[in-house]
PDB file of C-alpha atoms in Angstrom:
ATOM      1  CA  MET A   1       0.040  -0.004   0.015  1.00 41.00           C
ATOM      2  CA  SER A   2       2.838   2.431   0.745  1.00 41.00           C
ATOM      3  CA  ASP A   3       3.641   2.867  -2.977  1.00 42.00           C
ATOM      4  CA  THR A   4       0.096   4.002  -3.812  1.00 42.00           C
ATOM      5  CA  ASN A   5      -0.033   6.982  -1.534  1.00 42.00           C
ATOM      6  CA  SER A   6       3.259   8.744  -2.184  1.00 43.00           C
ATOM      7  CA  ALA A   7       2.982  11.662  -4.498  1.00 46.00           C
ATOM      8  CA  GLY A   8       4.196  11.390  -8.117  1.00 50.00           C
ATOM      9  CA  THR A   9       3.913   7.630  -8.463  1.00 61.00           C
ATOM     10  CA  ASN A  10       1.413   8.106 -11.287  1.00 78.00           C
ATOM     11  CA  VAL A  11      -0.817   5.402  -9.901  1.00 90.00           C
ATOM     12  CA  ASP A  12      -4.351   5.766 -11.051  1.00 95.00           C
ATOM     13  CA  VAL A  13      -7.624   5.342  -9.073  1.00 97.00           C
ATOM     14  CA  VAL A  14      -8.301   1.933 -10.530  1.00 97.00           C
ATOM     15  CA  ASP A  15      -4.930   0.685  -9.305  1.00 96.00           C
ATOM     16  CA  ILE A  16      -5.587   2.009  -5.814  1.00 96.00           C
ATOM     17  CA  LEU A  17      -9.135   0.570  -5.545  1.00 96.00           C
ATOM     18  CA  THR A  18      -8.027  -2.777  -6.892  1.00 97.00           C
ATOM     19  CA  SER A  19      -5.252  -2.854  -4.305  1.00 96.00           C
ATOM     20  CA  ASP A  20      -7.770  -2.046  -1.623  1.00 96.00           C
ATOM     21  CA  HIS A  21      -9.933  -5.007  -2.723  1.00 96.00           C
ATOM     22  CA  GLN A  22      -6.855  -7.305  -2.525  1.00 96.00           C
ATOM     23  CA  ASP A  23      -6.069  -6.046   0.954  1.00 95.00           C
ATOM     24  CA  MET A  24      -9.671  -6.666   2.114  1.00 96.00           C
ATOM     25  CA  VAL A  25      -9.651 -10.251   0.793  1.00 95.00           C
ATOM     26  CA  ALA A  26      -6.291 -10.820   2.519  1.00 96.00           C
ATOM     27  CA  LEU A  27      -7.644  -9.580   5.788  1.00 95.00           C
ATOM     28  CA  ILE A  28     -10.663 -11.874   5.575  1.00 97.00           C
ATOM     29  CA  GLY A  29      -8.195 -14.781   4.977  1.00 96.00           C
ATOM     30  CA  GLN A  30      -6.315 -13.794   8.120  1.00 96.00           C
ATOM     31  CA  ILE A  31      -9.521 -13.629  10.185  1.00 96.00           C
ATOM     32  CA  LYS A  32     -10.574 -17.036   8.940  1.00 95.00           C
ATOM     33  CA  SER A  33      -7.194 -18.611   9.762  1.00 96.00           C
ATOM     34  CA  THR A  34      -6.786 -16.984  13.202  1.00 94.00           C
ATOM     35  CA  PRO A  35      -7.977 -19.130  16.103  1.00 92.00           C
ATOM     36  CA  ASP A  36      -7.483 -16.438  18.727  1.00 94.00           C
ATOM     37  CA  GLY A  37     -10.666 -14.441  19.406  1.00 92.00           C
ATOM     38  CA  ILE A  38      -8.875 -11.223  20.393  1.00 93.00           C
ATOM     39  CA  ALA A  39      -6.661 -11.268  17.238  1.00 94.00           C
ATOM     40  CA  ARG A  40      -9.758 -12.104  15.180  1.00 94.00           C
ATOM     41  CA  ARG A  41     -11.609  -9.077  16.562  1.00 94.00           C
ATOM     42  CA  ASP A  42      -8.585  -6.803  15.916  1.00 92.00           C
ATOM     43  CA  LEU A  43      -8.407  -7.987  12.330  1.00 94.00           C
ATOM     44  CA  ALA A  44     -12.104  -7.566  11.898  1.00 94.00           C
ATOM     45  CA  ASP A  45     -11.957  -3.979  13.217  1.00 92.00           C
ATOM     46  CA  THR A  46      -9.168  -3.271  10.778  1.00 92.00           C
ATOM     47  CA  LEU A  47     -11.171  -4.824   7.880  1.00 94.00           C
ATOM     48  CA  ILE A  48     -14.223  -2.724   8.830  1.00 92.00           C
ATOM     49  CA  ALA A  49     -12.172   0.467   8.923  1.00 90.00           C
ATOM     50  CA  GLU A  50     -10.573  -0.330   5.548  1.00 92.00           C
ATOM     51  CA  VAL A  51     -14.026  -1.085   3.981  1.00 92.00           C
ATOM     52  CA  MET A  52     -15.474   2.143   5.353  1.00 90.00           C
ATOM     53  CA  ARG A  53     -12.599   4.289   4.091  1.00 90.00           C
ATOM     54  CA  HIS A  54     -12.755   2.685   0.669  1.00 93.00           C
ATOM     55  CA  ALA A  55     -16.574   3.084   0.394  1.00 91.00           C
ATOM     56  CA  VAL A  56     -16.518   6.760   1.436  1.00 89.00           C
ATOM     57  CA  ALA A  57     -13.752   7.534  -1.045  1.00 91.00           C
ATOM     58  CA  GLU A  58     -15.563   5.723  -3.839  1.00 92.00           C
ATOM     59  CA  GLU A  59     -18.845   7.560  -3.165  1.00 90.00           C
ATOM     60  CA  MET A  60     -17.095  10.922  -3.010  1.00 91.00           C
ATOM     61  CA  TYR A  61     -14.940  10.721  -6.142  1.00 93.00           C
ATOM     62  CA  VAL A  62     -15.447   7.524  -8.204  1.00 94.00           C
ATOM     63  CA  TYR A  63     -19.218   7.283  -8.394  1.00 94.00           C
ATOM     64  CA  PRO A  64     -19.740  10.881  -9.602  1.00 94.00           C
ATOM     65  CA  ALA A  65     -17.199  10.133 -12.320  1.00 94.00           C
ATOM     66  CA  ILE A  66     -19.026   6.981 -13.298  1.00 94.00           C
ATOM     67  CA  GLU A  67     -22.304   8.927 -13.439  1.00 94.00           C
ATOM     68  CA  ASP A  68     -20.717  11.622 -15.594  1.00 94.00           C
ATOM     69  CA  HIS A  69     -18.661   9.528 -17.981  1.00 93.00           C
ATOM     70  CA  VAL A  70     -19.846   5.988 -18.203  1.00 92.00           C
ATOM     71  CA  PRO A  71     -22.963   4.986 -20.213  1.00 91.00           C
ATOM     72  CA  ASN A  72     -25.776   4.014 -17.791  1.00 92.00           C
ATOM     73  CA  GLY A  73     -23.481   5.302 -15.043  1.00 93.00           C
ATOM     74  CA  LYS A  74     -26.339   6.496 -12.806  1.00 94.00           C
ATOM     75  CA  GLU A  75     -27.920   2.987 -12.727  1.00 94.00           C
ATOM     76  CA  GLU A  76     -24.582   1.364 -12.056  1.00 92.00           C
ATOM     77  CA  VAL A  77     -23.890   3.776  -9.168  1.00 93.00           C
ATOM     78  CA  GLU A  78     -27.351   3.168  -7.606  1.00 93.00           C
ATOM     79  CA  HIS A  79     -26.626  -0.556  -7.698  1.00 93.00           C
ATOM     80  CA  ASP A  80     -23.149  -0.011  -6.100  1.00 92.00           C
ATOM     81  CA  LYS A  81     -24.608   2.291  -3.336  1.00 91.00           C
ATOM     82  CA  LYS A  82     -27.179  -0.416  -2.510  1.00 92.00           C
ATOM     83  CA  GLU A  83     -24.350  -2.971  -2.195  1.00 93.00           C
ATOM     84  CA  HIS A  84     -22.338  -0.581   0.029  1.00 91.00           C
ATOM     85  CA  ASP A  85     -25.409  -0.172   2.268  1.00 90.00           C
ATOM     86  CA  ASP A  86     -25.796  -3.939   2.525  1.00 93.00           C
ATOM     87  CA  ILE A  87     -22.141  -4.326   3.355  1.00 93.00           C
ATOM     88  CA  VAL A  88     -22.309  -1.552   5.993  1.00 90.00           C
ATOM     89  CA  LYS A  89     -25.307  -3.149   7.673  1.00 91.00           C
ATOM     90  CA  LEU A  90     -23.561  -6.493   7.742  1.00 94.00           C
ATOM     91  CA  MET A  91     -20.360  -4.941   9.273  1.00 93.00           C
ATOM     92  CA  LYS A  92     -22.570  -3.254  11.900  1.00 91.00           C
ATOM     93  CA  ARG A  93     -23.852  -6.694  12.893  1.00 93.00           C
ATOM     94  CA  LEU A  94     -20.323  -8.093  12.910  1.00 94.00           C
ATOM     95  CA  GLU A  95     -19.214  -5.329  15.296  1.00 90.00           C
ATOM     96  CA  LYS A  96     -21.795  -6.422  17.864  1.00 91.00           C
ATOM     97  CA  VAL A  97     -21.000 -10.161  17.876  1.00 94.00           C
ATOM     98  CA  ASP A  98     -18.358 -11.669  20.133  1.00 94.00           C
ATOM     99  CA  SER A  99     -15.416 -12.868  18.087  1.00 94.00           C
ATOM    100  CA  SER A 100     -15.418 -16.276  19.833  1.00 92.00           C
ATOM    101  CA  ASP A 101     -19.076 -16.819  18.855  1.00 92.00           C
ATOM    102  CA  GLN A 102     -19.845 -19.131  15.913  1.00 92.00           C
ATOM    103  CA  GLU A 103     -22.043 -16.330  14.490  1.00 96.00           C
ATOM    104  CA  PHE A 104     -18.956 -14.166  14.162  1.00 96.00           C
ATOM    105  CA  MET A 105     -17.345 -16.507  11.653  1.00 96.00           C
ATOM    106  CA  GLU A 106     -20.651 -16.886   9.789  1.00 97.00           C
ATOM    107  CA  LEU A 107     -20.914 -13.156   9.373  1.00 97.00           C
ATOM    108  CA  VAL A 108     -17.293 -13.022   8.267  1.00 97.00           C
ATOM    109  CA  GLY A 109     -18.162 -15.566   5.562  1.00 97.00           C
ATOM    110  CA  GLU A 110     -21.180 -13.539   4.511  1.00 97.00           C
ATOM    111  CA  LEU A 111     -19.086 -10.439   4.384  1.00 97.00           C
ATOM    112  CA  GLU A 112     -16.487 -12.222   2.287  1.00 97.00           C
ATOM    113  CA  GLY A 113     -19.224 -13.184  -0.196  1.00 97.00           C
ATOM    114  CA  GLN A 114     -20.592  -9.622  -0.465  1.00 96.00           C
ATOM    115  CA  LEU A 115     -17.189  -7.917  -0.758  1.00 96.00           C
ATOM    116  CA  THR A 116     -15.878 -10.484  -3.333  1.00 96.00           C
ATOM    117  CA  HIS A 117     -19.059  -9.984  -5.408  1.00 95.00           C
ATOM    118  CA  HIS A 118     -18.796  -6.167  -5.207  1.00 94.00           C
ATOM    119  CA  ALA A 119     -15.064  -6.129  -5.966  1.00 95.00           C
ATOM    120  CA  SER A 120     -15.616  -8.473  -8.912  1.00 95.00           C
ATOM    121  CA  ASP A 121     -18.372  -6.320 -10.445  1.00 92.00           C
ATOM    122  CA  GLU A 122     -16.168  -3.216 -10.076  1.00 93.00           C
ATOM    123  CA  GLU A 123     -12.997  -4.783 -11.438  1.00 95.00           C
ATOM    124  CA  SER A 124     -14.603  -6.641 -14.408  1.00 95.00           C
ATOM    125  CA  GLU A 125     -17.251  -4.038 -15.364  1.00 91.00           C
ATOM    126  CA  GLN A 126     -16.708  -0.485 -14.010  1.00 92.00           C
ATOM    127  CA  PHE A 127     -12.975  -0.131 -13.827  1.00 94.00           C
ATOM    128  CA  PRO A 128     -12.388  -0.939 -17.502  1.00 95.00           C
ATOM    129  CA  LYS A 129     -15.138   1.531 -18.395  1.00 94.00           C
ATOM    130  CA  LEU A 130     -13.414   4.211 -16.272  1.00 94.00           C
ATOM    131  CA  ARG A 131     -10.193   3.705 -18.110  1.00 95.00           C
ATOM    132  CA  LEU A 132     -11.969   3.732 -21.466  1.00 95.00           C
ATOM    133  CA  HIS A 133     -13.956   6.970 -20.869  1.00 95.00           C
ATOM    134  CA  ILE A 134     -11.715   8.990 -18.633  1.00 95.00           C
ATOM    135  CA  PRO A 135      -8.181  10.297 -19.520  1.00 94.00           C
ATOM    136  CA  ARG A 136      -5.301   8.762 -17.516  1.00 95.00           C
ATOM    137  CA  GLU A 137      -4.259  12.125 -16.013  1.00 95.00           C
ATOM    138  CA  LYS A 138      -7.750  12.534 -14.550  1.00 95.00           C
ATOM    139  CA  LEU A 139      -7.685   8.946 -13.160  1.00 96.00           C
ATOM    140  CA  VAL A 140      -4.333   9.637 -11.511  1.00 96.00           C
ATOM    141  CA  ASP A 141      -5.819  12.876 -10.008  1.00 95.00           C
ATOM    142  CA  MET A 142      -8.821  10.950  -8.813  1.00 95.00           C
ATOM    143  CA  GLY A 143      -6.455   8.420  -7.207  1.00 95.00           C
ATOM    144  CA  GLU A 144      -4.789  11.223  -5.226  1.00 94.00           C
ATOM    145  CA  LYS A 145      -8.170  12.511  -4.115  1.00 93.00           C
ATOM    146  CA  VAL A 146      -9.236   8.967  -3.101  1.00 94.00           C
ATOM    147  CA  GLU A 147      -6.110   8.509  -1.007  1.00 93.00           C
ATOM    148  CA  LYS A 148      -6.692  11.820   0.831  1.00 90.00           C
ATOM    149  CA  ALA A 149     -10.388  10.978   1.414  1.00 88.00           C
ATOM    150  CA  LYS A 150      -9.463   7.592   2.835  1.00 89.00           C
ATOM    151  CA  LYS A 151      -7.123   9.238   5.408  1.00 86.00           C
ATOM    152  CA  LEU A 152     -10.029  11.345   6.750  1.00 81.00           C
ATOM    153  CA  ALA A 153     -13.040   9.054   6.296  1.00 70.00           C
ATOM    154  CA  PRO A 154     -15.056   7.603   9.184  1.00 67.00           C
ATOM    155  CA  THR A 155     -13.880   4.130  10.069  1.00 66.00           C
ATOM    156  CA  ARG A 156     -16.991   2.651  11.557  1.00 67.00           C
ATOM    157  CA  PRO A 157     -20.192   1.637   9.853  1.00 64.00           C
ATOM    158  CA  HIS A 158     -23.250   4.004  10.088  1.00 54.00           C
ATOM    159  CA  PRO A 159     -25.989   2.176   8.149  1.00 50.00           C
ATOM    160  CA  SER A 160     -28.391   5.039   8.318  1.00 47.00           C
ATOM    161  CA  ALA A 161     -26.221   7.674   6.745  1.00 45.00           C
ATOM    162  CA  PRO A 162     -25.068   8.071   3.125  1.00 46.00           C
ATOM    163  CA  HIS A 163     -21.352   7.722   3.319  1.00 47.00           C
ATOM    164  CA  SER A 164     -20.377  10.826   1.353  1.00 47.00           C
ATOM    165  CA  GLU A 165     -22.820  12.996   3.334  1.00 48.00           C
ATOM    166  CA  LEU A 166     -21.553  11.426   6.487  1.00 45.00           C
ATOM    167  CA  PHE A 167     -18.009  12.229   5.448  1.00 46.00           C
ATOM    168  CA  HIS A 168     -18.776  15.875   4.766  1.00 45.00           C
ATOM    169  CA  LYS A 169     -20.585  16.175   8.121  1.00 39.00           C
ATOM    170  CA  THR A 170     -17.723  14.610   9.900  1.00 41.00           C
ATOM    171  CA  VAL A 171     -14.898  16.755   8.493  1.00 42.00           C
ATOM    172  CA  GLY A 172     -16.797  20.006   7.985  1.00 39.00           C
ATOM    173  CA  PRO A 173     -15.466  23.251   9.426  1.00 34.00           C
ATOM    174  CA  GLY A 174     -15.500  23.213  13.240  1.00 31.00           C
ATOM    175  CA  VAL A 175     -16.739  19.688  13.454  1.00 31.00           C
ATOM    176  CA  GLY A 176     -14.555  17.053  15.090  1.00 31.00           C
ATOM    177  CA  MET A 177     -13.762  13.698  13.697  1.00 31.00           C
ATOM    178  CA  VAL A 178     -16.076  10.817  14.650  1.00 35.00           C
ATOM    179  CA  ASP A 179     -15.361   7.238  15.641  1.00 41.00           C
ATOM    180  CA  ARG A 180     -11.817   5.973  15.510  1.00 37.00           C
ATOM    181  CA  LEU A 181     -10.274   8.198  12.838  1.00 38.00           C
ATOM    182  CA  LEU A 182      -6.771   7.779  14.299  1.00 40.00           C
ATOM    183  CA  ASP A 183      -7.247   4.052  15.077  1.00 43.00           C
ATOM    184  CA  LYS A 184      -5.575   0.963  13.720  1.00 43.00           C
ATOM    185  CA  LEU A 185      -5.131   2.408  10.224  1.00 45.00           C
ATOM    186  CA  THR A 186      -2.822   5.146  11.484  1.00 46.00           C
ATOM    187  CA  HIS A 187      -0.743   2.264  12.884  1.00 46.00           C
ATOM    188  CA  ARG A 188      -1.676   3.261  16.392  1.00 40.00           C
ATOM    189  CA  HIS A 189       0.873   6.053  16.590  1.00 39.00           C
ATOM    190  CA  THR A 190      -1.524   7.839  19.006  1.00 35.00           C
ATOM    191  CA  ASP A 191      -2.228   4.661  20.974  1.00 36.00           C
ATOM    192  CA  SER A 192       0.633   2.822  22.517  1.00 36.00           C
ATOM    193  CA  LYS A 193      -1.447  -0.100  23.822  1.00 38.00           C
ATOM    194  CA  ASP A 194      -1.129  -3.431  21.962  1.00 38.00           C
ATOM    195  CA  ALA A 195      -3.878  -5.992  21.957  1.00 35.00           C
TER     196      ALA A 195
END
């Protein structure tokens, strides 16, 4: 991931989002292979935060570009937002279940299915269309914006709020961050405790 967020690497938004998908799948694999409940919860929290950051950034920058430049883009975006909402609701359920409970692993499996389906749709259908209809320089610029948005986005699921609206409310002038914005994904530089 470190090579995608340094300036001047010329990595486009499709590369960044595809890398995010790979990271999410890898985290699910780690959750499924970890017998320790505390470690499992830690990995699940990291996964949830990654998915939230990715979803907010997509809804802020990628979906408007799809609507503007891709044929039938509005319909595709509506479908994607519905999938995001379903994923957020599932993650909210996962947050509430004890990691040693059998239901926890069932929800992880369900989340894996939804994320894999969503990522596959984007990578096989939408990402090629983005590259076809949008100049590379603009895709690189979108990538930089997506990386910045991911650093500021809420890291916990809020099923009742549209993610992009939630983001703007969260980081608007005079409004503090919500949830765990400087949590696991900032590598705990503000939190010295280790699980």
